[in-house]
mmCIF file of C-alpha atoms and ligand atoms in Angstrom:
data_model
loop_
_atom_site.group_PDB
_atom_site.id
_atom_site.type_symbol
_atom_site.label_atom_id
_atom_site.label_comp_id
_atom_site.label_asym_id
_atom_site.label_seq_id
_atom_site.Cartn_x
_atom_site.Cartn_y
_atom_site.Cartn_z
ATOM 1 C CA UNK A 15 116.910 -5.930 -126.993
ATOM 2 C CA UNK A 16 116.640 -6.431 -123.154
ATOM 3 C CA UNK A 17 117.044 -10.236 -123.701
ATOM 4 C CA UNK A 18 117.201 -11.942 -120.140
ATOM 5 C CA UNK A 19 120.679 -14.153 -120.831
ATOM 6 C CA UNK A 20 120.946 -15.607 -117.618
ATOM 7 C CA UNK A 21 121.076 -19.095 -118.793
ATOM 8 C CA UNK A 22 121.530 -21.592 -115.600
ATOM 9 C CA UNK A 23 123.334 -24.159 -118.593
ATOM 10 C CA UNK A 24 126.292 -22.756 -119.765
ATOM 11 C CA UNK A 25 128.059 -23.526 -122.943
ATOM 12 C CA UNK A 26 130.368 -26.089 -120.767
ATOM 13 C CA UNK A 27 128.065 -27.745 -119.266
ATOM 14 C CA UNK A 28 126.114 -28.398 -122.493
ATOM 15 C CA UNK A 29 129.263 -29.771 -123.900
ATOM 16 C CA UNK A 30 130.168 -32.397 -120.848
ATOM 17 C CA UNK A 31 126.035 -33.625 -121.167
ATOM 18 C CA UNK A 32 126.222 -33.824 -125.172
ATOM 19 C CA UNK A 33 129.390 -35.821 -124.896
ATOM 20 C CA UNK A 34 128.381 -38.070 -121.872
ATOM 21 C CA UNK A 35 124.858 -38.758 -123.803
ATOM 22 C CA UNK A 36 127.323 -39.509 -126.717
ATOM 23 C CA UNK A 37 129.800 -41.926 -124.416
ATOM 24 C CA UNK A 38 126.760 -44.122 -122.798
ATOM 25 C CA UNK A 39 126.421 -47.919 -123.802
ATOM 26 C CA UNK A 40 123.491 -46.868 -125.789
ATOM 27 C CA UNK A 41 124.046 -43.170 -126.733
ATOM 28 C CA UNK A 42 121.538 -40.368 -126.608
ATOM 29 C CA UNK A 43 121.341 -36.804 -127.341
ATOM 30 C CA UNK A 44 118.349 -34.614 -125.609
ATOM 31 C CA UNK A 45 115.943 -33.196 -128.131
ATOM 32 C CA UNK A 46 116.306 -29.388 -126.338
ATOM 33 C CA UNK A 47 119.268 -29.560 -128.861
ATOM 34 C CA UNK A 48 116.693 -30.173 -132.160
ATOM 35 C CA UNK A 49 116.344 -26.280 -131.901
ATOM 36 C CA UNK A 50 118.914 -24.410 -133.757
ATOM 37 C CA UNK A 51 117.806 -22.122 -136.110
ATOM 38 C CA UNK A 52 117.419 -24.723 -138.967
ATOM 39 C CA UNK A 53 115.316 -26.334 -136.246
ATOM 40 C CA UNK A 54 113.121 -24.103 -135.153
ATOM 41 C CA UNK A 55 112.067 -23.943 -139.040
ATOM 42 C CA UNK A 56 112.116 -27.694 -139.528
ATOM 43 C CA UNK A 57 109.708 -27.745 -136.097
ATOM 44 C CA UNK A 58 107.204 -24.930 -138.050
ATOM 45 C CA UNK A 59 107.527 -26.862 -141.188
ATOM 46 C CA UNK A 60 106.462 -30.186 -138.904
ATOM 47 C CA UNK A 61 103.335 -28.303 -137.656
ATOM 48 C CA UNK A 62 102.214 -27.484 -141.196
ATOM 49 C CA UNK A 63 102.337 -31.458 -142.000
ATOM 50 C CA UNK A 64 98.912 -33.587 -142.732
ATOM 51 C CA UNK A 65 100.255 -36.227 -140.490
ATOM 52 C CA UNK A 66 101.023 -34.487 -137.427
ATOM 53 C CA UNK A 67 97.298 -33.585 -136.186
ATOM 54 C CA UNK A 68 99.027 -31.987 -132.760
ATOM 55 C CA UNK A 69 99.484 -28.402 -133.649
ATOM 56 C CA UNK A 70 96.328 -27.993 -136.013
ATOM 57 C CA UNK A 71 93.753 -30.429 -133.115
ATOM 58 C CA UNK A 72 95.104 -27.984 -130.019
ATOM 59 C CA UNK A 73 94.859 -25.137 -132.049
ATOM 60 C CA UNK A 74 90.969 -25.616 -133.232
ATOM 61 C CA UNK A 75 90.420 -26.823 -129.151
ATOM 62 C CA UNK A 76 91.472 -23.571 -128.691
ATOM 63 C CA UNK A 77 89.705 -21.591 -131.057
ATOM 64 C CA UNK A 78 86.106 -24.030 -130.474
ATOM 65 C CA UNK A 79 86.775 -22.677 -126.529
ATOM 66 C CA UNK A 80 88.556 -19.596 -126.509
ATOM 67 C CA UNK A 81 85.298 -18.193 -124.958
ATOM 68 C CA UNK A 82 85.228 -20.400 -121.952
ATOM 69 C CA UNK A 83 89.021 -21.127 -121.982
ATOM 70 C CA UNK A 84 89.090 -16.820 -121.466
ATOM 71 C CA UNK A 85 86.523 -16.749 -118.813
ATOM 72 C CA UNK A 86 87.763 -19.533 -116.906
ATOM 73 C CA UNK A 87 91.460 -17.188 -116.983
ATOM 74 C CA UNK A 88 90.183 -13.890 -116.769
ATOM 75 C CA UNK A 89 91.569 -10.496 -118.128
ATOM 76 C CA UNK A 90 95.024 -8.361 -117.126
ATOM 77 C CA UNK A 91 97.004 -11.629 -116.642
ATOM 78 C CA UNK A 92 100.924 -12.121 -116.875
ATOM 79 C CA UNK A 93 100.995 -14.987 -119.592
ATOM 80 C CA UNK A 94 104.241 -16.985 -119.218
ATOM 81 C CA UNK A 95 104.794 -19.173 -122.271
ATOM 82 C CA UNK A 96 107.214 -21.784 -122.013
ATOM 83 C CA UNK A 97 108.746 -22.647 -125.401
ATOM 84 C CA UNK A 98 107.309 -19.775 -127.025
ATOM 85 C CA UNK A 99 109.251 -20.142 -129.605
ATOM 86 C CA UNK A 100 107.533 -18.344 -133.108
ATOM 87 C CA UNK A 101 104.674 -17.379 -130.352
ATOM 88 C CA UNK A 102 102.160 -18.011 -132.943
ATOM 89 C CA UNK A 103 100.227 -20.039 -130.248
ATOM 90 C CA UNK A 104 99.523 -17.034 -127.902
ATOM 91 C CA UNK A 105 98.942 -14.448 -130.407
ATOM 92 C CA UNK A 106 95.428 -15.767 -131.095
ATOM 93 C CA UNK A 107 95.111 -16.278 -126.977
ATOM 94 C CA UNK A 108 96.002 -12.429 -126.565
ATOM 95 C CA UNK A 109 92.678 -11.609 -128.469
ATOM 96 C CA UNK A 110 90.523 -13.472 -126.222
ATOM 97 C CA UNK A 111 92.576 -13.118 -123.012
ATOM 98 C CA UNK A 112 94.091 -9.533 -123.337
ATOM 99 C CA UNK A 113 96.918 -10.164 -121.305
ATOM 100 C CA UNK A 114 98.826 -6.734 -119.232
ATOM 101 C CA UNK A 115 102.359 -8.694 -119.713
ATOM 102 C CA UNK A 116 103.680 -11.802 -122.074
ATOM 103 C CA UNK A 117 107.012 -13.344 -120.920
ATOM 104 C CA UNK A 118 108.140 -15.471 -123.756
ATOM 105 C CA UNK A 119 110.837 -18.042 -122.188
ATOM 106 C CA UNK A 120 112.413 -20.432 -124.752
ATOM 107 C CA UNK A 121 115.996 -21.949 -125.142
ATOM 108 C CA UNK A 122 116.586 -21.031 -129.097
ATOM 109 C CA UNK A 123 117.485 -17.008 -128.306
ATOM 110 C CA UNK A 124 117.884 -16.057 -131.782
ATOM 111 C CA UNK A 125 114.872 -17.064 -133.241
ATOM 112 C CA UNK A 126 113.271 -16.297 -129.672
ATOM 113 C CA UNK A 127 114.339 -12.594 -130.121
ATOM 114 C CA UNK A 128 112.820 -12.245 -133.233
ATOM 115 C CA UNK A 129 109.193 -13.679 -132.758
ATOM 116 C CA UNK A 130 109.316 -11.118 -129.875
ATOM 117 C CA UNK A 131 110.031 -7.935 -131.969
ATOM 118 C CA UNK A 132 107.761 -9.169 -134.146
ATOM 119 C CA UNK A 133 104.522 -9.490 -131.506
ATOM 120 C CA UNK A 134 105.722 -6.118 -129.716
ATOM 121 C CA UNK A 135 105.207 -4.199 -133.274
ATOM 122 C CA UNK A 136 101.562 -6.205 -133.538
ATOM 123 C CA UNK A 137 100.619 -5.390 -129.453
ATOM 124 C CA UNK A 138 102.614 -2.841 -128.677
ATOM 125 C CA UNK A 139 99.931 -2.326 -125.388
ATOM 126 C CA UNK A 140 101.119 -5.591 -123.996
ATOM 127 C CA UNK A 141 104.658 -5.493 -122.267
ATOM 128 C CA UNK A 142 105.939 -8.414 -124.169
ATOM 129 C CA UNK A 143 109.832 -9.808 -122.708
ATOM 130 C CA UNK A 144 112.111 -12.475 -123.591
ATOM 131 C CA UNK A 145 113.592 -14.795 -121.298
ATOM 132 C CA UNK A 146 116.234 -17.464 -122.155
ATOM 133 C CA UNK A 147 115.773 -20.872 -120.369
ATOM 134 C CA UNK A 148 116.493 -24.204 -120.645
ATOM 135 C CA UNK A 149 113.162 -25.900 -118.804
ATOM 136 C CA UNK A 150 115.512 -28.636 -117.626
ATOM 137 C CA UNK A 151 116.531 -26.397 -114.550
ATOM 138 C CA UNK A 152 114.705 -23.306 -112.798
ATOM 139 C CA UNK A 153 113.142 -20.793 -115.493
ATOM 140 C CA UNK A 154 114.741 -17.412 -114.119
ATOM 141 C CA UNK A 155 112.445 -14.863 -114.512
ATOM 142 C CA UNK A 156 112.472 -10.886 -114.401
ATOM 143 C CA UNK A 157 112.989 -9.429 -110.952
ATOM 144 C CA UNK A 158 109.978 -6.816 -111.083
ATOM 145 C CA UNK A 159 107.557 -9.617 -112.446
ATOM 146 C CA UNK A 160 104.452 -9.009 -109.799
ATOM 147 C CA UNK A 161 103.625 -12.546 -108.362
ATOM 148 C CA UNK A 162 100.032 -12.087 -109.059
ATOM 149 C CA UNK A 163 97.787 -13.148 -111.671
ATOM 150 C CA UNK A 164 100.337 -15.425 -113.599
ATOM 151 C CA UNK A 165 99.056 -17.874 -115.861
ATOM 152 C CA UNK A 166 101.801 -20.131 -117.455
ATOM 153 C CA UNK A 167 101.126 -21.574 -121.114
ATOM 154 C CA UNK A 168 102.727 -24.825 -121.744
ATOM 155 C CA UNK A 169 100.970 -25.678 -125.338
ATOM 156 C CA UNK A 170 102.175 -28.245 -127.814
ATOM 157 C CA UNK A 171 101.878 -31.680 -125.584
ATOM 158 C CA UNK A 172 105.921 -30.149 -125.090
ATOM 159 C CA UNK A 173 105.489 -31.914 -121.982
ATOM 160 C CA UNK A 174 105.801 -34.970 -123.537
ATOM 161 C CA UNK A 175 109.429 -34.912 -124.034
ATOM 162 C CA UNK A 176 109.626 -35.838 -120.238
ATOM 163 C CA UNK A 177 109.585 -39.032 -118.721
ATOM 164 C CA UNK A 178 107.085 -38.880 -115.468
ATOM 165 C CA UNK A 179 109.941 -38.120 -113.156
ATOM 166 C CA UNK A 180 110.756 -34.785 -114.757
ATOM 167 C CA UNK A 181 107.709 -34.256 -116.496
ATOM 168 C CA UNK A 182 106.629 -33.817 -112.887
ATOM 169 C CA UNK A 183 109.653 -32.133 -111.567
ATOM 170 C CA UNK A 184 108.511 -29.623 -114.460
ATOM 171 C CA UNK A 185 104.967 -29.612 -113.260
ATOM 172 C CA UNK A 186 106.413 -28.737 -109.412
ATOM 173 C CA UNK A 187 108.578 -25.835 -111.152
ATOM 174 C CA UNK A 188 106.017 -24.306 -112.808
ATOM 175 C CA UNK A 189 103.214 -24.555 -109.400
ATOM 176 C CA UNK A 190 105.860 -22.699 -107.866
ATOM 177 C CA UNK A 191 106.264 -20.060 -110.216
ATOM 178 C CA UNK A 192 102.506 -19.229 -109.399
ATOM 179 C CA UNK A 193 100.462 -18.059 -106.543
ATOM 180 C CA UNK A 194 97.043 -19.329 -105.333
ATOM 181 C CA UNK A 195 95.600 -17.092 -108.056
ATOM 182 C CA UNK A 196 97.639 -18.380 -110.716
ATOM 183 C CA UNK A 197 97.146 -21.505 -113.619
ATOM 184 C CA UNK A 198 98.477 -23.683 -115.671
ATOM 185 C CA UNK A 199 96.649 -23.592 -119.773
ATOM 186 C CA UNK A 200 99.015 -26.649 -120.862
ATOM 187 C CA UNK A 201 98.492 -29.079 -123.611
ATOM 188 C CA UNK A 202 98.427 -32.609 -123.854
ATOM 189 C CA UNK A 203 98.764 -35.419 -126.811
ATOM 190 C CA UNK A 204 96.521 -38.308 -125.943
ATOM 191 C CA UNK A 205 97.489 -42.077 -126.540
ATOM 192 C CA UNK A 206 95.955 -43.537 -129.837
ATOM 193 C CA UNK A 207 96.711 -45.992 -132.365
ATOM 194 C CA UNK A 208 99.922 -46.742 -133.414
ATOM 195 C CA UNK A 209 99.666 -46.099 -136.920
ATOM 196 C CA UNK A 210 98.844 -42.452 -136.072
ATOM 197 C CA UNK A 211 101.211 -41.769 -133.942
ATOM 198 C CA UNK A 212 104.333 -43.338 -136.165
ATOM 199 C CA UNK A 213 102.609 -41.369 -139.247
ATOM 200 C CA UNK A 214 102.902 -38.008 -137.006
ATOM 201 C CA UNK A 215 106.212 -38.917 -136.782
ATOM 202 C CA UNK A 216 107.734 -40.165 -139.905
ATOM 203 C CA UNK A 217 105.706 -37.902 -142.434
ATOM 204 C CA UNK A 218 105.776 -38.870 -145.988
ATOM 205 C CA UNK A 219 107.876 -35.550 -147.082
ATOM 206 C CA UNK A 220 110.923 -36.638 -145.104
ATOM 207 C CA UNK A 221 110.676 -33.465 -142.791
ATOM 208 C CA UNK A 222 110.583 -34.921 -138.977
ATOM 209 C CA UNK A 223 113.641 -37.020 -140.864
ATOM 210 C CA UNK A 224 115.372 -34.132 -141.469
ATOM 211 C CA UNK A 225 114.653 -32.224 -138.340
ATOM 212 C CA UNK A 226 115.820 -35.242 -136.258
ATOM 213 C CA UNK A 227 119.075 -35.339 -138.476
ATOM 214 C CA UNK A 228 119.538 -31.781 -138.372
ATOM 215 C CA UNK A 229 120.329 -32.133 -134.395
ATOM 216 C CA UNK A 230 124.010 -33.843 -135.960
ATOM 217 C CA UNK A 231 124.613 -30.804 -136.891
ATOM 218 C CA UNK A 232 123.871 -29.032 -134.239
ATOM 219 C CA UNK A 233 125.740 -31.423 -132.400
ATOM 220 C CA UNK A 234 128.867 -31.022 -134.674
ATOM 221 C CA UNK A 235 128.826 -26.866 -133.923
ATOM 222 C CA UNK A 236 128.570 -27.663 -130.074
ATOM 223 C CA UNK A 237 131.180 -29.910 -129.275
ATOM 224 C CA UNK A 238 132.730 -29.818 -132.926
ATOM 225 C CA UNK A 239 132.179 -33.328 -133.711
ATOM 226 C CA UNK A 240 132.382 -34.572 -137.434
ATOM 227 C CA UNK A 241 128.906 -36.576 -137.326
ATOM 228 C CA UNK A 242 127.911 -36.980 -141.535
ATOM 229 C CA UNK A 243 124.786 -36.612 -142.025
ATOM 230 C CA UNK A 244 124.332 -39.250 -145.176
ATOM 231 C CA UNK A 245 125.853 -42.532 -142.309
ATOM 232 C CA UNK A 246 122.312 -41.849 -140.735
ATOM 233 C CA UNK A 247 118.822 -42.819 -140.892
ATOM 234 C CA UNK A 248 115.752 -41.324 -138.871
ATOM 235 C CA UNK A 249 113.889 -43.865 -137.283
ATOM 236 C CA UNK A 250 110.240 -43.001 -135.438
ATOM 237 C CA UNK A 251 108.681 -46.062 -133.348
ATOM 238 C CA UNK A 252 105.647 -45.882 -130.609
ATOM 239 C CA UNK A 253 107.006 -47.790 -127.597
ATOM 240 C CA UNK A 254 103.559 -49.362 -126.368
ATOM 241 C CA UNK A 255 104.659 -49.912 -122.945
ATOM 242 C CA UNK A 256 106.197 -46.705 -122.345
ATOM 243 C CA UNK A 257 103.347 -45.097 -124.000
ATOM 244 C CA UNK A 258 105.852 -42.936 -126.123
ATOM 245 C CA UNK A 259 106.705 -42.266 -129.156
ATOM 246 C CA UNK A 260 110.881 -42.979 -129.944
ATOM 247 C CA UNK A 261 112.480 -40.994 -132.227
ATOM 248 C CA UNK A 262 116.034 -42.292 -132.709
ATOM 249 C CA UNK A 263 119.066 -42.277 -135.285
ATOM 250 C CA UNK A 264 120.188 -45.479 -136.832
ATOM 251 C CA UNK A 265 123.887 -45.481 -138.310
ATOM 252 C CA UNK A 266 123.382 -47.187 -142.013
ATOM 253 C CA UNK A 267 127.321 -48.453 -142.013
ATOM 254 C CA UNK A 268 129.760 -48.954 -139.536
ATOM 255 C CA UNK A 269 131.540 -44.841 -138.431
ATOM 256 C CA UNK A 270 133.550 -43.264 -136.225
ATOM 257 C CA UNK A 271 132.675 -39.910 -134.600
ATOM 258 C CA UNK A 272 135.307 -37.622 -132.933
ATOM 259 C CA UNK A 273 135.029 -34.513 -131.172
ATOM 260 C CA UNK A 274 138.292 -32.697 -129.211
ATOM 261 C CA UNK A 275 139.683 -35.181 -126.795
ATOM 262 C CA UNK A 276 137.122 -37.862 -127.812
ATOM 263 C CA UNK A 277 135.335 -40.313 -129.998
ATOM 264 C CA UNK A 278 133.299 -42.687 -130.528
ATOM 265 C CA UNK A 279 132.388 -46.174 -133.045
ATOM 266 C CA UNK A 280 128.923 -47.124 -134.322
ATOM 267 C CA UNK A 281 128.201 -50.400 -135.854
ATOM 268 C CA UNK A 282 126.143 -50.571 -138.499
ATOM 269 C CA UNK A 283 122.643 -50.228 -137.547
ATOM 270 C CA UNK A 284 123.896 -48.825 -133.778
ATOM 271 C CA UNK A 285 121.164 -46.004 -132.752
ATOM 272 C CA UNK A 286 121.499 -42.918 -131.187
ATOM 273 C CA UNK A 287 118.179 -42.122 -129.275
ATOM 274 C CA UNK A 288 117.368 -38.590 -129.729
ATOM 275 C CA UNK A 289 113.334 -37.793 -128.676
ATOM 276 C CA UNK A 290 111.059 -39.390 -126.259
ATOM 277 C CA UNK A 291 107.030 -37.906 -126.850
ATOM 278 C CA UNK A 292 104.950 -39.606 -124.291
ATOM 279 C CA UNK A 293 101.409 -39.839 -124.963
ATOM 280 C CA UNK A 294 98.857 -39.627 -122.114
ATOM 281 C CA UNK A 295 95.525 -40.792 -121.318
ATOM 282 C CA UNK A 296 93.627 -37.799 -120.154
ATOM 283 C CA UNK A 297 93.447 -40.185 -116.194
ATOM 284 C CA UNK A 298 96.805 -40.511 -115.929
ATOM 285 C CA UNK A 299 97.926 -36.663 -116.595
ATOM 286 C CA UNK A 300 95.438 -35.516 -114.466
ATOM 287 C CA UNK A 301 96.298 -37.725 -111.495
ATOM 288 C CA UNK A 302 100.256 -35.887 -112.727
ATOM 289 C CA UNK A 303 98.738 -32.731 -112.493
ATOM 290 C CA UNK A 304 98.087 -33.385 -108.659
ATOM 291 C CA UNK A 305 100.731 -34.573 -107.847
ATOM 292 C CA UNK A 306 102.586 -31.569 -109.296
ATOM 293 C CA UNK A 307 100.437 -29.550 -106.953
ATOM 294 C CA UNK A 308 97.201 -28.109 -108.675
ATOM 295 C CA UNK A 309 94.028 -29.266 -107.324
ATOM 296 C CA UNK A 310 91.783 -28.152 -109.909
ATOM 297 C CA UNK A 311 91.729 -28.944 -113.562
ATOM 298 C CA UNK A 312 89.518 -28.483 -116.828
ATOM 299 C CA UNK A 313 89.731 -30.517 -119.731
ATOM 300 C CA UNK A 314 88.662 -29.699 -123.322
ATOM 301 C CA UNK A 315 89.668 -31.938 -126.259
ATOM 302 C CA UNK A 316 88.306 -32.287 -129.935
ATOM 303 C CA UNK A 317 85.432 -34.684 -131.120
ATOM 304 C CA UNK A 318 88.400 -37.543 -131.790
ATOM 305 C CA UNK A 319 90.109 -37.098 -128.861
ATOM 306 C CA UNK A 320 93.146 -36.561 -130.341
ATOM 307 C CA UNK A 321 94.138 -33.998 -128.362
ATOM 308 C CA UNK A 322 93.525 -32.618 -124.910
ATOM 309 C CA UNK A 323 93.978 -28.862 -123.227
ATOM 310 C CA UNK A 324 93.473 -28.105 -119.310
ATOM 311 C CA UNK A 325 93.923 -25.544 -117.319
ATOM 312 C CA UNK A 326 94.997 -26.675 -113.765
ATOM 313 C CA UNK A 327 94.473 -24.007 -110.660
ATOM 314 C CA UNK A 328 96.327 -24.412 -107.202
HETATM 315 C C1 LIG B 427 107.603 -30.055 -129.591
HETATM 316 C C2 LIG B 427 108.070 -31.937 -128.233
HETATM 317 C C3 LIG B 427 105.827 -31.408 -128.788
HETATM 318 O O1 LIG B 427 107.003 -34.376 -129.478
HETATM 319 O O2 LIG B 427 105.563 -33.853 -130.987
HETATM 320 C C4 LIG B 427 107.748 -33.150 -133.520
HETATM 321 C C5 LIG B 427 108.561 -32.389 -131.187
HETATM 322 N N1 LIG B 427 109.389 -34.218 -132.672
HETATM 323 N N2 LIG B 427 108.106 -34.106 -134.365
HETATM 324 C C6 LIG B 427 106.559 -33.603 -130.327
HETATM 325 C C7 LIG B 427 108.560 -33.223 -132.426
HETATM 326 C C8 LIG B 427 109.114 -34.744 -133.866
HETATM 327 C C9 LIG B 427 107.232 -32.258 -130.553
HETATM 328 N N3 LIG B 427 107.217 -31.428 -129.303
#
């Protein structure tokens, strides 16, 4: 497959920011590394979940609006996805919207290259490509990509993994990846109760617990650490001031973890914070929006307000 590997984070680098996250006062490990291939499942397994209303609210937001959500596009676009990853998302967009070109960037490229043979056999009329990318730094895409018509899908409130700094550093990135004609169809978790939130997060089948484990040993193949698994507990909080939810690791007895050339003690009950998902009022990501650089936005949400979708236009 004509998989785009330029990846502007290379192996090394990955390394040096696991183990520097690892070596901080209180240690952290970014949640772009929840998505091996065990992780991409445990993420689709999440989505499925009675407690976590994200996936299902944007997705019937979606399907309420795909009329005016497709109108307010328009036909023959390039869709961009960002974090594509089983692009199960777009394939009910492509219906309404009937894109000429689908670039499906995400950082897990196994699991990436599959969804994408997959959606080529079901629309083989759309010129579907992979791109590898870590949204952290510039999303390279393909040389002959006209500049025109772009409309870059960010769905899944994925934005919410960044504080407001990057989130809009992000927002700047993807403005400039379109022209006056372009948009931005991104989604958006809005702030709610607590108990809602920490429910979305710590589901009663253990599965967000074993996704946010599951990044140990992902961990332990990067940088071949010797994290165990069963010295851990997952831990999901909502951090009112912050307006985020916290996902973090907590060790449940004292442990040492080594890696080549380095290590590192946890007391008992020492955390390791591994997710931040910051929840917005639909005010406050709007006034992000402009300051990333789009002037026009629409909003559509569900009859809780849950959830919000807008498109935002240069
Ligand atoms: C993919 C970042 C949107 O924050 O809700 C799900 C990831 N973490 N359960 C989110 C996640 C725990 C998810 N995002």
């Amino acid at each position: 497959m004509d998989i785009n590997t330029i990846m502007p984070n290379t192996e090394s680098l990955q390394r040096i920011e696991i183990i520097e996250g690892l070596s901080q006062p209180s240690a952290q490990i970014s949640p772009k590394y929840f998505y091996d291939t065990k992780g991409c499942e445990l993420f689709e397994a999440i989505t499925l979940l009675p407690e976590y209303y994200l996936t299902r609210t944007e997705q019937s937001i979606m399907a309420s609006y795909s009329e005016q959500i497709a109108q307010a596009v328009g036909k023959d676009q390039t869709i961009i996805e960002l974090g594509a990853g089983s692009c199960e998302k777009v394939r009910r967009l492509f219906h309404s919207i009937k894109p000429a070109k689908f670039i499906a960037v995400d950082i897990a490229s196994d699991f990436l290259v599959e969804s994408v043979r997959n959606l080529r056999q079901e629309f083989p009329e759309i010129d579907i490509r992979p791109v590898v990318a870590d949204l952290t730094s510039d999303v390279i895409l393909p040389e002959d990509l006209p500049m025109g018509k772009r409309l870059v899908f960010y769905p899944g409130s994925s934005i919410g993994n960044f504080d407001r700094q990057d989130a809009l550093a992000l927002l700047t990135r993807i403005r400039r990846l379109i022209d006056v004609d372009g948009a931005l169809l991104i989604g958006v978790d809005l702030r709610k109760n607590s108990a809602i939130l920490e429910a979305a997060y710590d589901d009663a089948a253990g599965v967000t617990a074993a996704f946010n484990l599951n990044v140990l040993n992902h961990i332990n193949r990067l940088i071949a650490s010797d994290f165990k698994l069963t010295q851990w507990r997952h831990l999901a909080i909502f951090n009112t001031d912050e307006s985020r939810i916290e996902m973090h690791l907590e060790a449940i007895e004292d442990t040492q973890v080594s890696w080549p050339d380095g290590k590192r003690y946890f007391k008992t009950g020492e955390k390791i914070h591994t997710e931040n998902s910051y929840k917005y009022t639909p005010e406050v990501f709007m006034d992000l929006l402009t300051q990333g650089g789009f002037k026009h936005s629409q909003m559509w949400t569900d009859e809780n307000g849950l959830f919000a979708v807008m498109l935002a236009r240069p």
